Coordinates of C-alpha atoms in Angstrom, one line a residue:
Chain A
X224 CA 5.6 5.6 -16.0
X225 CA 6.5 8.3 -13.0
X226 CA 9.0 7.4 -10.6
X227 CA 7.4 5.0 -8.4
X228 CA 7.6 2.3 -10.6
X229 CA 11.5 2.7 -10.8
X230 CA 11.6 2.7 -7.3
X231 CA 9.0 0.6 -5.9
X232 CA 7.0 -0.8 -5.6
X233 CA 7.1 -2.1 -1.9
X234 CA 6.4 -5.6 -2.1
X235 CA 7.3 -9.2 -0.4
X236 CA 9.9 -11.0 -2.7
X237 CA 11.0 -12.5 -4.3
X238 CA 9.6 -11.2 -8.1
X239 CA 8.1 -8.2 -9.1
X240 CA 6.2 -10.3 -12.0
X241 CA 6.0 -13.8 -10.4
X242 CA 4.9 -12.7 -6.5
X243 CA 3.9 -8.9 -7.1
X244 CA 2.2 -9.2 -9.7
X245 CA 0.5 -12.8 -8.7
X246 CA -0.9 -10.9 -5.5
X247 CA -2.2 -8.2 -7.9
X248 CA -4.1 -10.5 -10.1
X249 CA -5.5 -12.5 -7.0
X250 CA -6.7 -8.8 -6.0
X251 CA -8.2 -7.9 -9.3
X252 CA -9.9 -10.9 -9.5
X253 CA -11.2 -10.8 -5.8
X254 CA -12.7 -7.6 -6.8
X255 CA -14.3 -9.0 -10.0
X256 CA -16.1 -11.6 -7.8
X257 CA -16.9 -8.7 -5.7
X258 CA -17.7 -10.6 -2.5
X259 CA -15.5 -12.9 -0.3
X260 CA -14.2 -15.7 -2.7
X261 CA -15.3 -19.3 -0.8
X262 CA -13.7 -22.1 -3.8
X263 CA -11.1 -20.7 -6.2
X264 CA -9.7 -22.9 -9.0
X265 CA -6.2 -21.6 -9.8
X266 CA -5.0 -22.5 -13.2
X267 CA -0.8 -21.3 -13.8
X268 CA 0.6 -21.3 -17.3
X269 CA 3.9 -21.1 -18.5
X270 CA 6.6 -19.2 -16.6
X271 CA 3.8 -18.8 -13.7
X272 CA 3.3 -22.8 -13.5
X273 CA 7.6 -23.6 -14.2
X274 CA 9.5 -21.4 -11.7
X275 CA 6.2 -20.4 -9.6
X276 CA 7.0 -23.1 -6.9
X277 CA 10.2 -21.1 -6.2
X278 CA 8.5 -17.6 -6.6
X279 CA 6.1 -18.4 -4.1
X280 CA 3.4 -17.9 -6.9
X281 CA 1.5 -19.9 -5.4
X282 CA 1.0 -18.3 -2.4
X283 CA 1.3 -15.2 -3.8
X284 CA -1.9 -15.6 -5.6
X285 CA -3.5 -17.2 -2.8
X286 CA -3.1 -14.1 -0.6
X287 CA -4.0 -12.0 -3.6
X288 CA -7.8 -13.7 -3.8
X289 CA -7.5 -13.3 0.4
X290 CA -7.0 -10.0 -0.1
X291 CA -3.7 -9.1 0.8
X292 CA -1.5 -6.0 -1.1
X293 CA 1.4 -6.9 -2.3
X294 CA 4.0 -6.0 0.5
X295 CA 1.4 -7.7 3.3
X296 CA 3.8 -10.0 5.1
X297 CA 1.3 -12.9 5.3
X298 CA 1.6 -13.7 1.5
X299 CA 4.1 -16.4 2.9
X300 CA 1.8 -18.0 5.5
X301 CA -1.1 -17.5 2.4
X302 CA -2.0 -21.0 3.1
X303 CA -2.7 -21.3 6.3
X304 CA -4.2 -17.8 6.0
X305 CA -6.7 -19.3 3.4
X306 CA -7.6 -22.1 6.1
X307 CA -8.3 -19.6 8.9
X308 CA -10.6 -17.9 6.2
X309 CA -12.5 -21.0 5.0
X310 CA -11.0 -20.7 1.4
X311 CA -11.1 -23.9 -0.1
X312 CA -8.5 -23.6 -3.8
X313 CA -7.2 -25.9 -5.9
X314 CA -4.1 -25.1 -7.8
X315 CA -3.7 -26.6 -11.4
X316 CA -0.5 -26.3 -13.1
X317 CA -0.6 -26.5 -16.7
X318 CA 3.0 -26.2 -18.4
X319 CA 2.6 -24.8 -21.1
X320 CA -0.1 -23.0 -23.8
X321 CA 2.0 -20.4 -25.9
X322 CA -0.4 -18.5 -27.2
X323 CA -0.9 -17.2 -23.4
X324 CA 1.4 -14.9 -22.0
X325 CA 4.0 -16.0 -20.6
X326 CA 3.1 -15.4 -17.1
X327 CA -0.8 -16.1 -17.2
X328 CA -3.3 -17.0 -14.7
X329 CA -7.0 -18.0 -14.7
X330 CA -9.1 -17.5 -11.7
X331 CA -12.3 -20.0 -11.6
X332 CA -14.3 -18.4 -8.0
X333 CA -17.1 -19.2 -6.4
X334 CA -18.6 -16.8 -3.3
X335 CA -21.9 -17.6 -1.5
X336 CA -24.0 -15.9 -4.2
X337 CA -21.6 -15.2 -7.4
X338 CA -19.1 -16.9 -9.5
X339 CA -16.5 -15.6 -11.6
X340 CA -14.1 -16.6 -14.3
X341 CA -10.8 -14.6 -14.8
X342 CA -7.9 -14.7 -16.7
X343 CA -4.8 -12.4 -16.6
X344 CA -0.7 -12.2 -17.3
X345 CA 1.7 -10.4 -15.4
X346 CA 3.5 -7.7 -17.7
X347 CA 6.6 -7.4 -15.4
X348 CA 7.7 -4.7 -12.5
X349 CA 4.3 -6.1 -10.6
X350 CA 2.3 -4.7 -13.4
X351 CA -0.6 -6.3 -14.5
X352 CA -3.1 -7.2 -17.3
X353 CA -6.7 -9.2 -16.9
X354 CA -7.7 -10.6 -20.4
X355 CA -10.4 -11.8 -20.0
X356 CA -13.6 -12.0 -17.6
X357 CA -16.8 -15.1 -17.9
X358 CA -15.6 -15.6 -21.7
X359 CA -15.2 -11.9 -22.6
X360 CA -11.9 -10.4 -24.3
X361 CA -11.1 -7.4 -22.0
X362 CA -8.1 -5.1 -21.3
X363 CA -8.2 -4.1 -17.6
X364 CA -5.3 -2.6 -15.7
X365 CA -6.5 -2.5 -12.2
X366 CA -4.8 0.9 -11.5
X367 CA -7.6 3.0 -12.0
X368 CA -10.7 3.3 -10.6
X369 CA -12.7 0.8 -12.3
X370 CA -16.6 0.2 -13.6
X371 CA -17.3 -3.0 -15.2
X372 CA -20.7 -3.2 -17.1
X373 CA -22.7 -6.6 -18.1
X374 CA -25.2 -5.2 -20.1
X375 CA -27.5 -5.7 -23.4
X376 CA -25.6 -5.2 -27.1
X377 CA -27.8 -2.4 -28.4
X378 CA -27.4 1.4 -29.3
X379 CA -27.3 3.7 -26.6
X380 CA -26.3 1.8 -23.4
X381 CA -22.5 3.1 -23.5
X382 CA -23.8 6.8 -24.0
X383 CA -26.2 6.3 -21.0
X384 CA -22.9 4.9 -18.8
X385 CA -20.6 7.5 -20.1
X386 CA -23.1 10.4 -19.9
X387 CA -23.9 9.4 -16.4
X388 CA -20.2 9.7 -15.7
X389 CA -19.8 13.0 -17.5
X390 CA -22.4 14.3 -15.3
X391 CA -20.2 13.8 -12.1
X392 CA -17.1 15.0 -13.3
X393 CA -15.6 11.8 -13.6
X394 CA -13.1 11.5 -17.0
X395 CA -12.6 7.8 -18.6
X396 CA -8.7 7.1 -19.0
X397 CA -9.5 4.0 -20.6
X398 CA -12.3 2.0 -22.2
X399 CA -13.2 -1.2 -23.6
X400 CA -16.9 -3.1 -24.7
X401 CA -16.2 -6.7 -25.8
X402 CA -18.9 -9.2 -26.8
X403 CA -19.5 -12.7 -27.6
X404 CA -22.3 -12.1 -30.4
X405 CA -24.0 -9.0 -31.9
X406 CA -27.0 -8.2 -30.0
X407 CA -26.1 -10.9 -27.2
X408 CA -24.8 -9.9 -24.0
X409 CA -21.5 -6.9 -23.6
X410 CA -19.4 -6.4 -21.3
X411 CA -17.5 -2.9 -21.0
X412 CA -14.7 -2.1 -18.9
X413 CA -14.1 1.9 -18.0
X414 CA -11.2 2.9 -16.2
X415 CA -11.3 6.3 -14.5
X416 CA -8.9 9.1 -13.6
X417 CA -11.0 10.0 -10.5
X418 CA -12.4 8.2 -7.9
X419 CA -15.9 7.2 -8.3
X420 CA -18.6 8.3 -6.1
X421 CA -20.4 5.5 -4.2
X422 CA -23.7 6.3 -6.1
X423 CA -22.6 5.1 -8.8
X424 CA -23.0 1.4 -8.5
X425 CA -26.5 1.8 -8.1
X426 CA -27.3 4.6 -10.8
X427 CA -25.9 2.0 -13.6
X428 CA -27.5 -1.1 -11.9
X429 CA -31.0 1.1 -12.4
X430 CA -30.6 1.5 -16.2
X431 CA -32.6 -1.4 -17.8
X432 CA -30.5 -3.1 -19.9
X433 CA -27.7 -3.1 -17.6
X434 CA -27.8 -6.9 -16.0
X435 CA -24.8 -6.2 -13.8
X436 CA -22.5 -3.8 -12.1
X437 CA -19.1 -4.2 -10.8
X438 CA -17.1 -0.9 -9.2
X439 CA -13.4 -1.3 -7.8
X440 CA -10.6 1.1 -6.9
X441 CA -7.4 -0.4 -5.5
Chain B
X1340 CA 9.7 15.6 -17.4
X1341 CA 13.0 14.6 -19.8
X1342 CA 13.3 11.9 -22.0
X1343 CA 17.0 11.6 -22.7
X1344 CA 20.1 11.7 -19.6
X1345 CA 21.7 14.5 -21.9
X1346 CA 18.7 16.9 -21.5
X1347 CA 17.9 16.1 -18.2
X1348 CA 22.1 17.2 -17.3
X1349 CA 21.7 20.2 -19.6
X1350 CA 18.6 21.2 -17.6
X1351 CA 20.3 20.6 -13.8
X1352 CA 23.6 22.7 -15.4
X1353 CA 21.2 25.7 -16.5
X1354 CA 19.4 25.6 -13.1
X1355 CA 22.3 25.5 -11.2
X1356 CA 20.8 22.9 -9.3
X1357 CA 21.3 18.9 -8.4
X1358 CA 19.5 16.3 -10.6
X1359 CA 16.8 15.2 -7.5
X1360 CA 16.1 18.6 -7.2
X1361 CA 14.7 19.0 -10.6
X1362 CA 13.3 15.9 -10.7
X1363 CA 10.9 16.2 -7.4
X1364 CA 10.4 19.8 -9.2
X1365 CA 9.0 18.1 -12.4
X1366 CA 7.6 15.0 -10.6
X1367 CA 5.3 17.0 -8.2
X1368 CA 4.0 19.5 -11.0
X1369 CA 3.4 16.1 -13.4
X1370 CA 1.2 14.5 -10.6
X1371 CA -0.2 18.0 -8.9
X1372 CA 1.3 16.8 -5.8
X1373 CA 3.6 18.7 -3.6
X1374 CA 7.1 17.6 -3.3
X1375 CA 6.6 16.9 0.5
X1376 CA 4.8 14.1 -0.3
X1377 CA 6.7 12.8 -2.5
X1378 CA 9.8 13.4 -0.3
X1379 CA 7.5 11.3 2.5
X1380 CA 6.8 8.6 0.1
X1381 CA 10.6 7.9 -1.1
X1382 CA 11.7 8.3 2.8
X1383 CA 9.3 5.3 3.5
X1384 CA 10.7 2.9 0.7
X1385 CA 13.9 4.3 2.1
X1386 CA 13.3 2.9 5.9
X1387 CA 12.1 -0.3 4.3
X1388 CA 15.4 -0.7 2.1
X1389 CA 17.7 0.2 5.2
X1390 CA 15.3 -2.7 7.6
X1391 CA 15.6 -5.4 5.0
X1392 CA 19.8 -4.4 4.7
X1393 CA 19.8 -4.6 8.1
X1394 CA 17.9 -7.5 8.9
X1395 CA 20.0 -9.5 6.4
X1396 CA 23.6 -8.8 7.7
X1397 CA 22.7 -9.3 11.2
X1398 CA 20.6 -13.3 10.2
X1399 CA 21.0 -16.0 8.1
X1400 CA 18.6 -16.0 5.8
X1401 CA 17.4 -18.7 3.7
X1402 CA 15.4 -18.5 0.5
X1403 CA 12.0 -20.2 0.4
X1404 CA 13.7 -23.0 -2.1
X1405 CA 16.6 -23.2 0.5
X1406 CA 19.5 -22.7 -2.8
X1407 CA 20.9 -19.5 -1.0
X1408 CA 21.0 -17.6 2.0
X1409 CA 22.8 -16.2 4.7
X1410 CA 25.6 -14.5 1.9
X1411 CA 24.9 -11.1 3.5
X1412 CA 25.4 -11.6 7.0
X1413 CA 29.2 -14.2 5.8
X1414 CA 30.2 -11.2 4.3
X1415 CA 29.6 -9.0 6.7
X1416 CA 31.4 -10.6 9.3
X1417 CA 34.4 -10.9 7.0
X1418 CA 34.4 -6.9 6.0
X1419 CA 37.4 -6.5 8.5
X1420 CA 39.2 -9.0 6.5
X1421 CA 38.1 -7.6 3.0
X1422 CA 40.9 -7.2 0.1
X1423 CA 38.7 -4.8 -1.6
X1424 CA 37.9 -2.0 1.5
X1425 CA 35.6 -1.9 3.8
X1426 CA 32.4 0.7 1.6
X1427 CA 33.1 -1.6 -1.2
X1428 CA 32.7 -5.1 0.9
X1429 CA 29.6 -3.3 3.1
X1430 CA 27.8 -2.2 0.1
X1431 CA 28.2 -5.9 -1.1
X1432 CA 27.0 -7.3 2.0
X1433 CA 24.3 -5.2 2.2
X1434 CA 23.0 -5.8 -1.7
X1435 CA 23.0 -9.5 -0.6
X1436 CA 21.2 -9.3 2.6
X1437 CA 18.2 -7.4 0.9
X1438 CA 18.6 -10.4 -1.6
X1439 CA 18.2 -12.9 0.9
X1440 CA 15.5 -11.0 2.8
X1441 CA 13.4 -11.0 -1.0
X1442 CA 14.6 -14.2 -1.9
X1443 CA 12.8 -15.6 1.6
X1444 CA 9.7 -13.8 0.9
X1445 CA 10.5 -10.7 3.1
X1446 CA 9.8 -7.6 2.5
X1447 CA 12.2 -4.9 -0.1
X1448 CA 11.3 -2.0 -2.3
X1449 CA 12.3 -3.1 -6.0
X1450 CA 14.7 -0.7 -7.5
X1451 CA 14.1 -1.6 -10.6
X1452 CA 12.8 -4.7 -10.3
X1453 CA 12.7 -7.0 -7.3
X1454 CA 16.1 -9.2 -8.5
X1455 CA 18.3 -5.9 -8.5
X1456 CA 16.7 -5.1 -5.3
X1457 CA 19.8 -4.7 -3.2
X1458 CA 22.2 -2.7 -5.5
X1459 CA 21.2 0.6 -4.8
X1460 CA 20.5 0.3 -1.1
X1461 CA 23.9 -1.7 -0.6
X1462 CA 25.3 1.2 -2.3
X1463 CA 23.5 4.5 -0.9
X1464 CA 23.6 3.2 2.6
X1465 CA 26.9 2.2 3.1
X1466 CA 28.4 5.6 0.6
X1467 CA 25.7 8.2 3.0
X1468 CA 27.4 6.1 5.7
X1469 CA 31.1 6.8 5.1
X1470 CA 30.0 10.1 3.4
X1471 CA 28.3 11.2 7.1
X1472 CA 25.1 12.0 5.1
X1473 CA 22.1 12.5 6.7
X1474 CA 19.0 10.4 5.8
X1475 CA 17.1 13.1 4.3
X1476 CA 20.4 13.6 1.6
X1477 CA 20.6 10.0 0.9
X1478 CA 16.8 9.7 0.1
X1479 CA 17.1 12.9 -2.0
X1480 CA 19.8 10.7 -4.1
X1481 CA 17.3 8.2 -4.8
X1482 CA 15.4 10.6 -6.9
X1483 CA 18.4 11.2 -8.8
X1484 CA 18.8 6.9 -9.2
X1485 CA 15.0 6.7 -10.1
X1486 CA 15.2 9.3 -12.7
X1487 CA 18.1 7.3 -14.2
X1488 CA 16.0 4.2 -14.1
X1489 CA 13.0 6.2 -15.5
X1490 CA 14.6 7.1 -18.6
X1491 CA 16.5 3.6 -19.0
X1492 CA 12.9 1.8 -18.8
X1493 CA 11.8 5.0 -21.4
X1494 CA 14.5 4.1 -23.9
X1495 CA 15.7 0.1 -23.7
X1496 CA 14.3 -2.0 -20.6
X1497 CA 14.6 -3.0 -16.9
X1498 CA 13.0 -6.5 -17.8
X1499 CA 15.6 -9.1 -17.5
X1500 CA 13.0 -11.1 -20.1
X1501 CA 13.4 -8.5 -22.4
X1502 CA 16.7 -7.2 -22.0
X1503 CA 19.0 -10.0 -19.9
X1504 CA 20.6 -9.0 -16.4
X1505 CA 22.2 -5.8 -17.9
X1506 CA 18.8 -4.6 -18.1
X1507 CA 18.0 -5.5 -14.5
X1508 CA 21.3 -5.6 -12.5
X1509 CA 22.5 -2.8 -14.7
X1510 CA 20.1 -0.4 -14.6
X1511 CA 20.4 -0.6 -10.9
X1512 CA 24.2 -0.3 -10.5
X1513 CA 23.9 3.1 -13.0
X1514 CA 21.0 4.3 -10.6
X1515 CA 23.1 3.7 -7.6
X1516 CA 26.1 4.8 -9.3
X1517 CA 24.0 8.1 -10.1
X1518 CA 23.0 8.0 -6.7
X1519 CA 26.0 8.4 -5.4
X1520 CA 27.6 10.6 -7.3
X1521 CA 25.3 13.0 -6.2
X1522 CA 25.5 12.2 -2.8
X1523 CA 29.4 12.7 -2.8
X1524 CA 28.9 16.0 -4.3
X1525 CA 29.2 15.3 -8.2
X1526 CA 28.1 17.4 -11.0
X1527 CA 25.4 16.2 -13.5
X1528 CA 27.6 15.7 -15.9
X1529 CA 29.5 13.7 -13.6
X1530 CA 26.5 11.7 -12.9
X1531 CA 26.3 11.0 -16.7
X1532 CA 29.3 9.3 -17.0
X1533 CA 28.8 7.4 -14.1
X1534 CA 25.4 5.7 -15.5
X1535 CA 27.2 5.5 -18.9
X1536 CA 30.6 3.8 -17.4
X1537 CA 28.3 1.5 -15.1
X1538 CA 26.4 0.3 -18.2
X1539 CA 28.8 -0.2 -20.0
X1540 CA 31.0 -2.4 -17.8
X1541 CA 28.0 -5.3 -17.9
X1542 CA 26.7 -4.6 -21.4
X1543 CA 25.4 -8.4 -22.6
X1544 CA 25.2 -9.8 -18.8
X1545 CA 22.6 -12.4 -19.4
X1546 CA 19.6 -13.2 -17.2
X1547 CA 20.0 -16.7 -16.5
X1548 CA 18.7 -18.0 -13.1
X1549 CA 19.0 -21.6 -12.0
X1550 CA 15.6 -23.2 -11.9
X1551 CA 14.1 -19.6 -13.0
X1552 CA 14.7 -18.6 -9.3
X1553 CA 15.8 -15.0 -8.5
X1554 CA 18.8 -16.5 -6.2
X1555 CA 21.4 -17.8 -8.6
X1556 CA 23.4 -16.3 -9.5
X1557 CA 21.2 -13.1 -8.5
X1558 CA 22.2 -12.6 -5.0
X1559 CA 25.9 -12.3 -5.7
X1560 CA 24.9 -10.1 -8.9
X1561 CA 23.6 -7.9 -6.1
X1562 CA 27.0 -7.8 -4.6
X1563 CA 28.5 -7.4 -8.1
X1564 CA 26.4 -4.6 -8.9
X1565 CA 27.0 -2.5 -5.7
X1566 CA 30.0 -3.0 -5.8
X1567 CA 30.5 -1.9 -9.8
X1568 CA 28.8 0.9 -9.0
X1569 CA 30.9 2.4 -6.1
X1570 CA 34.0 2.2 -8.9
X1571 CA 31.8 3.8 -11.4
X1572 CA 30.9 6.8 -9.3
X1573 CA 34.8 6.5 -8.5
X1574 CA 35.8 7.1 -12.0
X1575 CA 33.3 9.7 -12.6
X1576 CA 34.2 11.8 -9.8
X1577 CA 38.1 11.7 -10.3
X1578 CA 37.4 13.3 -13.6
X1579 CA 37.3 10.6 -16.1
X1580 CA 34.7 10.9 -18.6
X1581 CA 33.1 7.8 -20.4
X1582 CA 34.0 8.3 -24.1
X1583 CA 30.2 7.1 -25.4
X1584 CA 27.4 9.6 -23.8
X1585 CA 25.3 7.7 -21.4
X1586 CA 22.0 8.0 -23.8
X1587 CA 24.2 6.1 -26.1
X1588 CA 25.2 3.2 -23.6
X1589 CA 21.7 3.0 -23.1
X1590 CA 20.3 3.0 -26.9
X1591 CA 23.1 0.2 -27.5
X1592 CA 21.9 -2.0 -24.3
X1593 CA 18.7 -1.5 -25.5
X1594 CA 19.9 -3.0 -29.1
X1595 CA 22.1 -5.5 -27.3
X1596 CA 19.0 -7.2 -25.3
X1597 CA 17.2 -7.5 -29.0
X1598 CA 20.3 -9.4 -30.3
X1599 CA 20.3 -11.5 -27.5
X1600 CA 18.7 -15.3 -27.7
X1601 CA 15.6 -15.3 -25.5
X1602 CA 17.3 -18.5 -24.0
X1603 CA 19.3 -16.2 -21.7
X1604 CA 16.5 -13.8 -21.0
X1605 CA 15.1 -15.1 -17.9
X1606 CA 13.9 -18.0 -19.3
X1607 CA 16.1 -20.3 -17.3
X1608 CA 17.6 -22.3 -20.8
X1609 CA 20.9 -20.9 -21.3
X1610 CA 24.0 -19.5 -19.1
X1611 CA 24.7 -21.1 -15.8
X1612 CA 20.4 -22.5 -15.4
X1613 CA 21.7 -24.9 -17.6
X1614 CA 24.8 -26.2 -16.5
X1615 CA 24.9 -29.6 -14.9
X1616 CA 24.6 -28.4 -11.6
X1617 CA 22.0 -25.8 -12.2
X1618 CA 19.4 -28.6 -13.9
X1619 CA 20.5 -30.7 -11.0
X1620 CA 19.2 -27.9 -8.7
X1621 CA 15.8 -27.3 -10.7
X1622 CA 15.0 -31.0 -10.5
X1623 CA 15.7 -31.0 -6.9
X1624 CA 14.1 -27.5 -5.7
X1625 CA 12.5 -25.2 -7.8
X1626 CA 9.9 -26.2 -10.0
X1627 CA 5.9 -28.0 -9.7
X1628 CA 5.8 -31.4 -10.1
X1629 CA 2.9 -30.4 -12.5
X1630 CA -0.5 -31.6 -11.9
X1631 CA -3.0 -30.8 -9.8
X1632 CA -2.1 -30.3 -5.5

């Protein structure tokens, strides 16, 4: 914690956790999809689907998948926004599942060629947390630079990624490889301390086992 | 960087040097930044707390649910009026017109969190104001306040959910009162006391907004808080010490929050949310009708 998250961040109101941190998830999910997000179903759960009305959560999540930061003035006019861009959402509000956080999201997109299905809470001061990604158990903060595998469960594929990574000088802060069944399909999450190089992408998407590749910095 | 209020006083009395001194010192070594930029960065949350303050006293503005707005600019046309002098009734008015400006989806810098927003600039602006302080000084305090806030959010919380509104609202009136301390020429230990005696004056407020909406009774807690916070610094500077040591205050606020039932953390189930009239005002306003839309 520096600073800057005592004071700060800049945002539109009126909740760090409930408009903030909404936009942040829309973001981090935008990114996920990695291309510009055509449907989106928007499913809010507990404190996100009671007082969101009132937070402008709605919205909030709305500009998020548009694009907008945080403190982007349009996150009020998110609607008519998501008109003009040919964003076509549904918004689902179910009261109340407490095993979820309280202030939990899931993301159902759909671009022209990809489709996506994200879940993640808002942890408070506009921080966030994505949980999970297409069914897999993930911890992602979205404030680093981020590489996001979908590859085969087998010896040697994380060494390959985080030798590759080694190589440019790049230093994981935080990582996480999740699967569904042993041998089946992973998914890994690395979050970096410096920015990744735009090669990178493409290096991981040329290892064999690797099916897919997703690279994001905020 | 320090962990406690005690060392972080110790270490501006050995330097000989103000509290945001040290702390852009430590902060710009941590990250491998220079203090210039960090300097640059605070000025800019700076311009956009003064432009939602002003913004708010000069319009009526109404919140996105429509329970609140247009306190800041009522009580800034009454300050000539005001029983309790004109910095204390300005720094109110101000902490409510950044309140109505986030409560109407506008644009403020959280400081802590988004429903404190307007306690430290209500109180920094209008204090740098009467003080003649230049704009450069009165962001330089605002390391002091986030330093304060830092090591609050290190050792209890500045999540109302977790700690009620003395967690939120009073971590911000101790950063503000910090603040200002400093900007009216305080020592550090002087700024200790401050924090501590701001604390402790809302130690158990409970978070309890009407429909879960960061209006009621949060926009006049922003006037509250300011305005608690101008005394604090007050009491500090003429010399009177708090009796418990500010990392003491916080520990107990901290132990306070963990005592308190969840129904009056944020969770819109106990304090005034659910009197008759706050219910009234969730049915009516604030929350999805459920379903799909």
């Amino acid at each position: 914690m520096d600073i800057f998250d005592i004071i700060g961040p800049v945002m539109i109101g009126p909740s760090s956790s409930h408009t903030a941190g909404a936009v942040r998830l829309g973001n981090i999910a935008r990114n996920i999809l990695s291309e510009e997000p055509k449907k989106a179903r928007i499913i809010l759960f507990n404190s996100f689907a009671r007082t969101g009305r009132g937070h402008g959560t709605d919205k909030a999540v709305i500009a998020g998948l548009l694009g907008f930061s945080p403190d982007d003035e349009r996150i009020k006019t998110a609607f008519d926004e998501a008109e003009k861009r040919g964003l076509v959402y549904q918004l689902l509000i179910e009261n109340i599942d407490e095993s979820l956080h309280p202030n939990t999201v899931t993301f159902e997109l759909e671009g022209t060629t990809k489709k996506t299905r994200v879940t993640g809470c808002s942890i408070g001061g506009g921080r966030v947390k994505i949980t999970a990604i297409d069914g897999f158990d993930v911890e992602l903060s979205g404030e680093y630079p981020t590489i996001i595998t979908v590859h085969k469960d087998r010896p040697g594929i994380v060494a390959c990624v985080t030798a590759h990574l080694a190589q440019e000088g790049i230093n994981i802060a935080r990582m996480r490889v999740s699967r569904k069944k042993k041998g089946e399909e992973a998914l890994m999450v690395i979050e970096t301390d410096e920015k990744l190089p735009g090669t990178i992408k493409e290096v991981l998407e040329n290892i064999k086992e690797i099916h897919r590749v997703i690279t994001f910095s905020e | 960087m320090t962990n406690t209020i005690e060392e972080l006083v110790v270490m501006a009395e050995k330097s000989g040097c103000k509290i945001s001194t040290l702390v852009k010192k430590q902060e710009a070594k941590s990250k491998g930044c220079s203090e210039e930029e960090l300097f640059l960065k605070m000025k800019s949350y700076f311009e956009v707390m003064r432009q939602a303050a002003n913004k708010g006293v000069q319009n009526e503005i109404r919140s996105i649910s429509g329970i609140t707005g247009g306190e800041g600019k009522k009580m800034w046309n009454a300050k000539d009026k005001a029983l309790s002098g004109e910095t204390v009734v300005k720094a109110a008015a101000r902490a409510m017109a950044v309140s109505n400006v986030n409560a109407s989806m506008g644009k403020i810098v959280a400081a802590p969190t988004a429903g404190s927003c307007g306690i430290l600039p209500g109180a920094v602006l209008t204090v740098g104001e009467k003080l003649s302080k230049t704009d450069d000084e009165i962001v330089d305090s605002l390391f002091t306040a986030a330093e304060i806030g830092r090591i609050i959010a290190l050792n209890a919380t500045i999540a109302g959910a977790e700690g009620g509104c003395q967690a939120e609202c009073g971590a911000a009136s101790a950063m503000a009162a910090a603040a200002i301390v400093e900007l009216a020429g305080g020592s550090p230990r002087q700024v200790s006391h401050a924090v501590a005696i701001a604390l402790k004056a809302v130690m158990g407020l409970v978070c309890d907004p009407v429909a879960g909406l960061v209006e009621v009774p949060c926009v006049k807690r922003n006037a509250m808080g300011a305005a608690e916070a101008i005394i604090a610094a007050d009491l500090a500077l003429a010399g009177i010490p708090s009796v418990i040591p500010a990392d003491e205050v916080i520990a107990a606020m901290k132990e306070v929050g963990r005592m308190m039932s969840d129904k009056l953390k944020e969770t819109a189930l106990g304090g005034v949310a659910a009197t008759p009239t706050g219910k009234n005002w969730e049915k009516k306003y604030a929350i999805f009708k459920g379903g799909i839309f």
